Coordinates of C-alpha atoms in Angstrom, one line a residue:
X1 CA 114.4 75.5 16.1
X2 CA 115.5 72.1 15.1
X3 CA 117.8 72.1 12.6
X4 CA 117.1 69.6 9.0
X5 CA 120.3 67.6 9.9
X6 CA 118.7 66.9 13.7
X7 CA 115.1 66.4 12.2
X8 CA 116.5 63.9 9.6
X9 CA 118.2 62.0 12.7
X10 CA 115.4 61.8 15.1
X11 CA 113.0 60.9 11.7
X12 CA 115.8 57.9 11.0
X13 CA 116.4 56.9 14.7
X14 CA 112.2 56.9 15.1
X15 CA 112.0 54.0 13.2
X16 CA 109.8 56.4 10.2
X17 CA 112.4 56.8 7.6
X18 CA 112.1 53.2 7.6
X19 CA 108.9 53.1 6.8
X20 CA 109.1 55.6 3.9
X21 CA 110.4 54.7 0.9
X22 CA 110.0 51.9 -2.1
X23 CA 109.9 48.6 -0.6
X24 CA 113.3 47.8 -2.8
X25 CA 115.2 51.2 -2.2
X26 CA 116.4 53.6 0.0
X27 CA 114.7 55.0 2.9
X28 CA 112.8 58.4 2.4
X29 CA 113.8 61.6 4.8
X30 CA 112.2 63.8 2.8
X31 CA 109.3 64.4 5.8
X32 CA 111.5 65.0 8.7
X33 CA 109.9 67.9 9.6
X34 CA 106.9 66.1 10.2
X35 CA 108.6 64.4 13.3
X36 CA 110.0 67.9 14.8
X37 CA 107.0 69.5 14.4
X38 CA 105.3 66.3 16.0
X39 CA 107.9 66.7 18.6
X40 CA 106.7 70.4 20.0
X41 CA 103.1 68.9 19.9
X42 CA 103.7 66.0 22.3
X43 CA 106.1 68.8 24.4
X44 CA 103.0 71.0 24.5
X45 CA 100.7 67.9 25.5
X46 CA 102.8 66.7 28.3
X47 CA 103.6 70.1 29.8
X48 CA 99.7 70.5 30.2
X49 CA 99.5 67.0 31.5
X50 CA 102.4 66.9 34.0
X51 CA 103.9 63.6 32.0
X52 CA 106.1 62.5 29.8
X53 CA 104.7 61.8 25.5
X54 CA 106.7 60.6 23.0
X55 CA 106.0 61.8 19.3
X56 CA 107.7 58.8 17.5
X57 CA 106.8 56.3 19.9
X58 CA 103.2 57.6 19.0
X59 CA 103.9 57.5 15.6
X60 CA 106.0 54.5 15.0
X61 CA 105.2 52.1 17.8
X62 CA 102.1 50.6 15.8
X63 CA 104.9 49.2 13.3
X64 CA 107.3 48.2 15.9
X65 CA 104.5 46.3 17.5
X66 CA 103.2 45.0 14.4
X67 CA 107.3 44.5 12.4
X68 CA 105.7 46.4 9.6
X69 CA 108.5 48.2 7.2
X70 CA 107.9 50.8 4.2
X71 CA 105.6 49.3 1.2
X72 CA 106.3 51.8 -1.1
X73 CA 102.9 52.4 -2.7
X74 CA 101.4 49.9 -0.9
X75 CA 100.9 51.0 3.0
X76 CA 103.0 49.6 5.8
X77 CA 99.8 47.6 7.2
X78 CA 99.2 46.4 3.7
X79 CA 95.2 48.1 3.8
X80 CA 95.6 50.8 1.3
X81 CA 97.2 51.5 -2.1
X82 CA 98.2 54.6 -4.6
X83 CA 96.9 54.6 -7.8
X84 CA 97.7 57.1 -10.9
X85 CA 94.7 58.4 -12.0
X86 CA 94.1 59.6 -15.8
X87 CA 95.2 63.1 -14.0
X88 CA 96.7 62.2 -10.7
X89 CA 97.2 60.2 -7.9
X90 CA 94.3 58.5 -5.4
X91 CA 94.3 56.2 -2.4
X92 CA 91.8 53.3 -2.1
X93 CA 92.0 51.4 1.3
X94 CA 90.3 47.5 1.2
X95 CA 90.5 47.2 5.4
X96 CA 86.7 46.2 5.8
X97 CA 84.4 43.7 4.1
X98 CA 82.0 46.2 3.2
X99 CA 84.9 47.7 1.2
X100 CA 85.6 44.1 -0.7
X101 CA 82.0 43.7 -1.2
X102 CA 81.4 47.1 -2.5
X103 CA 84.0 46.2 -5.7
X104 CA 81.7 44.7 -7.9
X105 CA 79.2 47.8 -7.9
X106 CA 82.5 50.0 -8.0
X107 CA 84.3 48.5 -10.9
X108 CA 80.9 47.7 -12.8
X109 CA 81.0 44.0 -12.7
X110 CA 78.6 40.9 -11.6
X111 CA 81.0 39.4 -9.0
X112 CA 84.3 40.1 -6.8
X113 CA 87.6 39.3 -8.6
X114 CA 89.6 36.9 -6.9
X115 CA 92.3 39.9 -6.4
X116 CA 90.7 43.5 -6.4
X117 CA 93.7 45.2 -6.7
X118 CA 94.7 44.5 -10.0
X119 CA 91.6 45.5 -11.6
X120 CA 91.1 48.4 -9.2
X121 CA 94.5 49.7 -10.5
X122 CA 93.6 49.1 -14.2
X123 CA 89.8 50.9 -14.0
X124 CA 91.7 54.1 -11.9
X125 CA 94.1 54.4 -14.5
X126 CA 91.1 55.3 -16.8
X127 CA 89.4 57.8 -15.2
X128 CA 90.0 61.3 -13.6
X129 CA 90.4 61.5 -10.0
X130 CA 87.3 63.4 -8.8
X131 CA 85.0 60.9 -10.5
X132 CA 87.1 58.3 -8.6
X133 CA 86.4 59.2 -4.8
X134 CA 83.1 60.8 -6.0
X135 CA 81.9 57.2 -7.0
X136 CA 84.2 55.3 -4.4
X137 CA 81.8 57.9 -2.0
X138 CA 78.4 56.8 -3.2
X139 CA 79.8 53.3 -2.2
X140 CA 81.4 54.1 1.0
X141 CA 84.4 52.7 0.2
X142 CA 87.0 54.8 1.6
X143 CA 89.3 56.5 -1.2
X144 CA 91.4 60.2 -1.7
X145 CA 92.7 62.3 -4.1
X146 CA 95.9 63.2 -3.5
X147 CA 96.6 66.5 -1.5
X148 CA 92.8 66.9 -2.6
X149 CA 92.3 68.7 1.4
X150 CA 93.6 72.1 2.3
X151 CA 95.2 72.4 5.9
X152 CA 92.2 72.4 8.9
X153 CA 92.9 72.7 12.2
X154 CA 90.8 72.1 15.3
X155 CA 87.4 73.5 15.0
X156 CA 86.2 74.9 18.4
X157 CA 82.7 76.3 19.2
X158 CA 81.7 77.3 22.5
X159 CA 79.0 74.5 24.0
X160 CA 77.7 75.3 27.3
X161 CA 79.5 77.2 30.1
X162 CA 82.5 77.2 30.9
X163 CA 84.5 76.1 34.5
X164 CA 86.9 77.6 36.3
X165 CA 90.8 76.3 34.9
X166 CA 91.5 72.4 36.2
X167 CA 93.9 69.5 35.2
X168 CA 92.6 66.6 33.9
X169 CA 93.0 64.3 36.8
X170 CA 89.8 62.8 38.0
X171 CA 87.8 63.5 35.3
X172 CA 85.6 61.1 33.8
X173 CA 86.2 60.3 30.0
X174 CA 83.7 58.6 27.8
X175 CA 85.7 57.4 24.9
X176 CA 83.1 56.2 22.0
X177 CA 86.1 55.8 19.6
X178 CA 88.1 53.3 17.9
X179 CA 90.7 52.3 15.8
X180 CA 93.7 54.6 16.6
X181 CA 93.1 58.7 16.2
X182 CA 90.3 58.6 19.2
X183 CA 91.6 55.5 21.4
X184 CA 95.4 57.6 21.5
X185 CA 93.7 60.5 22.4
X186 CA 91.8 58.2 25.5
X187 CA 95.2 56.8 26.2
X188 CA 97.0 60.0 26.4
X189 CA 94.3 61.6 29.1
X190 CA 94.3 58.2 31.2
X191 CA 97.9 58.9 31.6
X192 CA 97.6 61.9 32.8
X193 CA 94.9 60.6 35.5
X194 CA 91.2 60.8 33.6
X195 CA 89.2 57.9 34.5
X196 CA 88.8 57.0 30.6
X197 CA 85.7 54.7 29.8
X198 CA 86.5 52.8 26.6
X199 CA 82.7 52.0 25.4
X200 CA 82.1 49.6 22.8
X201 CA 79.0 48.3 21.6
X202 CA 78.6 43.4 21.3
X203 CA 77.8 44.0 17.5
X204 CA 80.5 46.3 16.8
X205 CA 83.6 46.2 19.1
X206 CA 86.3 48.3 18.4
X207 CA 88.1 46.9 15.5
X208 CA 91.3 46.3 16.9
X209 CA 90.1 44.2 19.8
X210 CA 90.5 41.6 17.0
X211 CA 93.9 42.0 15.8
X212 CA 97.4 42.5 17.0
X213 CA 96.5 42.3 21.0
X214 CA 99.8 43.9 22.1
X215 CA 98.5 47.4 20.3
X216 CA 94.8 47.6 21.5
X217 CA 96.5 46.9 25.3
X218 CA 98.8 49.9 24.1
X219 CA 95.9 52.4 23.1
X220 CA 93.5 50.8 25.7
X221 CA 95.5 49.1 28.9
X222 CA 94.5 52.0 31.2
X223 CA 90.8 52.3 30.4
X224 CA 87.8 51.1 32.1
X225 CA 86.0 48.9 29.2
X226 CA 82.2 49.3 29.1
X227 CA 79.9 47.6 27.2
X228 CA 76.5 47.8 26.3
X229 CA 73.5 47.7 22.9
X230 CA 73.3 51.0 21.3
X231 CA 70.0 50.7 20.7
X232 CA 68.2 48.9 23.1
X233 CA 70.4 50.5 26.3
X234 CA 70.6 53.9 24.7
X235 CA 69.0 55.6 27.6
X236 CA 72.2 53.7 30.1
X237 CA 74.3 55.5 27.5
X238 CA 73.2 58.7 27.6
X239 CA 73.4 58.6 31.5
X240 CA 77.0 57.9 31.1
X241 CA 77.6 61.0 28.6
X242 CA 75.4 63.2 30.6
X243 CA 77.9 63.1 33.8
X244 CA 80.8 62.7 31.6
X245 CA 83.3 65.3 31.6
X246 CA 85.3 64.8 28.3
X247 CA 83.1 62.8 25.7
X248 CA 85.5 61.9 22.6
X249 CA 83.5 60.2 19.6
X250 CA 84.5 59.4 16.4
X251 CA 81.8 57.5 14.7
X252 CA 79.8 59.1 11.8
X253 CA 77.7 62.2 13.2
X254 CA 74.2 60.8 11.7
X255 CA 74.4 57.3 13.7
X256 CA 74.7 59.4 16.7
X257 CA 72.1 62.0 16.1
X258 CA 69.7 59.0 14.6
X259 CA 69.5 58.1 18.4
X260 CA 70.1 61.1 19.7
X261 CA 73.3 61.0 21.5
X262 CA 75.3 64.1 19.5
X263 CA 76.1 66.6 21.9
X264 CA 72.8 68.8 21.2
X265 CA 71.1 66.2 22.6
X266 CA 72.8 65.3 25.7
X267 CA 72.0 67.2 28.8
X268 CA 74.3 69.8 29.6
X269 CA 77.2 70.0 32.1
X270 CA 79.4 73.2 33.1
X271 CA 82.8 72.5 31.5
X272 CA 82.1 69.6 29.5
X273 CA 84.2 68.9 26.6
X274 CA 82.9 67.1 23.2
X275 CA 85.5 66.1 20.6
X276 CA 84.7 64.8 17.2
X277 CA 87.4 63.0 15.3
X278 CA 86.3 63.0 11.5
X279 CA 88.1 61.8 8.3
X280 CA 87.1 64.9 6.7
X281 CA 86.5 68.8 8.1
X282 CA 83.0 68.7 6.7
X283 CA 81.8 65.9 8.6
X284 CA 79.7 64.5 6.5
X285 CA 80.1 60.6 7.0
X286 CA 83.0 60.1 4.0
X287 CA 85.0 57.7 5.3
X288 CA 89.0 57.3 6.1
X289 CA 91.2 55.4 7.3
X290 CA 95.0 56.9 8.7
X291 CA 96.7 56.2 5.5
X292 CA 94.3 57.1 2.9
X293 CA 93.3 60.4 5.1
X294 CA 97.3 61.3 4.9
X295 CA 97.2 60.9 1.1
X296 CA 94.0 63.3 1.0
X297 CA 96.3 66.3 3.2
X298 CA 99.4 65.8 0.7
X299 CA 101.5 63.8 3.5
X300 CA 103.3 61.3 1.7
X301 CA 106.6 60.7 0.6
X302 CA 108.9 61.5 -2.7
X303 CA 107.2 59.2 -5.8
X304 CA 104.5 59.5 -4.5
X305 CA 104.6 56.9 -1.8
X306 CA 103.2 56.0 1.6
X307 CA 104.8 58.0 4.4
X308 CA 105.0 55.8 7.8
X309 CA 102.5 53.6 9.3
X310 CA 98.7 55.5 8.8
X311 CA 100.3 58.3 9.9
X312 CA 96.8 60.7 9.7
X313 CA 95.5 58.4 12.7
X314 CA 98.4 59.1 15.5
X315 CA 99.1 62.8 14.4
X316 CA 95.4 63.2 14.5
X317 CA 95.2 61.8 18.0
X318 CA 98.0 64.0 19.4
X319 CA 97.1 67.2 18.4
X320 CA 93.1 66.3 20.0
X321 CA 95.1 65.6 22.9
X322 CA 96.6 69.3 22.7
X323 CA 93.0 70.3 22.0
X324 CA 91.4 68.9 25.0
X325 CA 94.3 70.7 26.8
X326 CA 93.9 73.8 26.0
X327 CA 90.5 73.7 26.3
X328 CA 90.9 72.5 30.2
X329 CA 92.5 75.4 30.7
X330 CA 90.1 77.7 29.1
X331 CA 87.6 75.7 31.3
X332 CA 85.9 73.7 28.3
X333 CA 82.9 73.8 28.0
X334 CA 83.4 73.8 24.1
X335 CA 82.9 71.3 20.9
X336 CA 85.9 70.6 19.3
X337 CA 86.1 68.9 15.8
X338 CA 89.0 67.7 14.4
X339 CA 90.0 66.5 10.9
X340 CA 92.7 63.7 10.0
X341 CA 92.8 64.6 6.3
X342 CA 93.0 68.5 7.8
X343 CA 95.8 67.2 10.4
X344 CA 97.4 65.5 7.2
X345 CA 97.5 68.7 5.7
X346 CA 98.7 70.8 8.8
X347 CA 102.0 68.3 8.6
X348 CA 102.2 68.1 5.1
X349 CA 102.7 71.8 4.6
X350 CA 105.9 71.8 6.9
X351 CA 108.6 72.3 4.2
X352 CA 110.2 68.8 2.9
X353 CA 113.8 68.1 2.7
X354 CA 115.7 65.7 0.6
X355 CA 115.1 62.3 0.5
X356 CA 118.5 60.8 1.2
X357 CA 120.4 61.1 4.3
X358 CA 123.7 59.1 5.7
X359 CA 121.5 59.2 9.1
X360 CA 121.0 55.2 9.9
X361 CA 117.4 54.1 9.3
X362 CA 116.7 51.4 12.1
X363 CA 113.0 49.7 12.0
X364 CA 110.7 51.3 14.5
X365 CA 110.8 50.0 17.9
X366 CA 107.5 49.1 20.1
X367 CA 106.8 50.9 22.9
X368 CA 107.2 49.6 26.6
X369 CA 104.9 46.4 27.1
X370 CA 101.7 47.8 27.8
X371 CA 99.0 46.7 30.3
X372 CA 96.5 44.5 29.1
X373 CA 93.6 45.5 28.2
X374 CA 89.9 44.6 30.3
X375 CA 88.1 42.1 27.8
X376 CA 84.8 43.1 26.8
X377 CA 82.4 44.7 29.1
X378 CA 84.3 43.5 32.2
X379 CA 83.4 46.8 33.8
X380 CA 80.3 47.5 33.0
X381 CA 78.9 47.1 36.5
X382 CA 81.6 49.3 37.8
X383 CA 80.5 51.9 35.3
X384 CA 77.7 51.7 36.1
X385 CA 78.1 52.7 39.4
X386 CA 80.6 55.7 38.9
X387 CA 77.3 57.0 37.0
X388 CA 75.4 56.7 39.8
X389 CA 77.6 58.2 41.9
X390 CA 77.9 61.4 39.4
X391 CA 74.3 61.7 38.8
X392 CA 73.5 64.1 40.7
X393 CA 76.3 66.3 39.7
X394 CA 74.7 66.4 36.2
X395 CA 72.5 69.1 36.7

């Protein structure tokens, strides 16, 4: 068992007590559990997979790509922010223009203030937290309560028939997701020898393809990149996820069953594996984002403040990776769901230690430089024949 002096070292030497803490004081320790329990996760994950995966390169390389430090209350990427509430504390992230747009309607006013956040602190300051994220809901604006989630873990229902035991290499991945929970998950299994299918739609690439560069190459170097209409070339799409082996998907479950690719729709193949990354155990379309998902389990750190860099998203996407494992070797066939407020929770519940430590808090460092990612669609005609090839297997 790791011992608190050795978690607080490797949580300092990670680059994550850096990123916890008030912008103007000390760094925060107080979570170093979270790391050593991370720690046996990624051990578990590469002794399925035959390869080497580093927890707190996981977790902290975002920031040392990105030179993000601790914000206090206000998230290392800068998207999301704690509030006290008339009876607690609650998360708001302001990440998408939906979310800025939403504002007016939220706060009850005829146009967008110049700067939300003041007012959105002054109006959550009034009122109790449930009414809060119950209204931020109704207007799809991603917000939390905090610790408002119990613990969940993985979710697994049988879906199909099963295969006999195999690894993972030469399997054909369909990866539907994006951001970070999802793509590390993609990332972890092309490692390990999947031929991962990153699958994006021209009116809604993944997110990240238009930010830092350096960390979509990171989470998507080693995938095959795919693109194609989601609604006019649905019946290409489905093709693809009916010979897929693995099929990881993180978008809201109602746009996928509206054109009826959820995995009751999709024909059926012996072994297949279908995960579903969700914000919330319930799955009913709330949505979150890493940092305000880690606020809903309770994982922050003392004050209350942010603890790391979104830290729901890469926690989330490790233990899916163990997920996926373990099914393989119970031969899949199964639907997996898995929650990042629930993750949140998982970690959060690991027992906290003090806050200060004389262990050295360095910044995080970025992983090794990464392969560059395929740009949009480049290949979608070589996808397009791996499908072909597989058809027939999909009976």
């Amino acid at each position: 068992m790791v011992q608190v002096s050795d978690a607080a070292s490797r949580w300092g030497s990670s680059g994550l007590a850096c990123l916890t803490g008030p912008p103007d004081g000390p760094p925060d320790f107080s979570r170093a559990g979270v790391l050593a329990r991370a720690d046996r996760v990624a051990a578990a994950v590469g002794g399925h997979f035959g390869i080497a995966v580093d927890a707190a390169t996981l977790l902290a390389g975002r920031a040392g790509l990105l030179g993000l430090t601790r914000g206090g209350r206000i998230s290392a990427g800068g998207g999301t922010r704690l509030f006290q509430a008339r009876d607690g504390w609650c998360a708001f992230t302001l990440s998408r223009p939906d979310d800025i747009a939403a504002i007016p309607a939220l706060l009850e006013l005829d146009e967008a203030p110049a700067e939300p956040w003041p007012m959105l602190q002054h109006w959550a300051a009034t009122r109790l937290v449930s009414a809060i994220t119950e209204r931020a809901s109704l207007l799809d604006i991603p917000a939390a309560a905090l610790g408002e989630v119990a613990q969940a873990p993985p979710r697994i229902e049988r879906m199909g028939t099963g295969v006999a035991t195999r690894g993972v290499t030469g399997l054909l991945v369909a990866d539907l997701s994006s951001m970070w929970a999802g793509p590390l998950c993609g990332h972890v299994l092309a490692r390990a020898g999947a031929t991962v299918v990153k699958v994006e739609s021209p009116r809604r690439p993944d997110g990240t393809r238009a930010g830092n560069r350096a960390f979509f190459d990171w989470m998507n170097g080693e995938k095959l990149s795919y693109c194609l209409d989601f609604e006019s070339q649905v019946d290409e799409l489905r093709e693809l996820l009916a010979v897929a082996d693995i099929v990881i998907e993180g978008s809201r479950p109602a746009a996928l069953a509206r054109r009826r690719l959820g995995p009751e729709h999709i024909a059926p193949r012996p072994g297949r594996i279908w995960l579903r990354i969700s914000g919330y155990d319930h799955d009913d379309g709330r949505p979150a984002f890493g940092d305000d998902a880690a606020v809903a389990g309770g994982l922050v750190g003392t004050g209350p403040v942010f603890c790391g860099d979104a830290i729901a998203d890469p926690l989330t996407g490790l233990e899916a990776a163990l997920a996926v494992a373990e099914s393989l070797a119970r031969g899949g066939g199964e639907f997996i769901r898995v929650s990042m407020a629930g993750t949140a929770a998982g970690y959060a519940a690991v027992p906290a230690a003090a806050s200060a430590s004389e262990c050295p808090a360095p910044p995080p460092q970025p992983p090794p430089a990464p392969r560059r990612a395929a740009d949009l669609g480049a290949d979608s005609d070589a996808v397009r024949r791996l499908v072909a090839e597989r058809r027939p297997l999909s009976c």
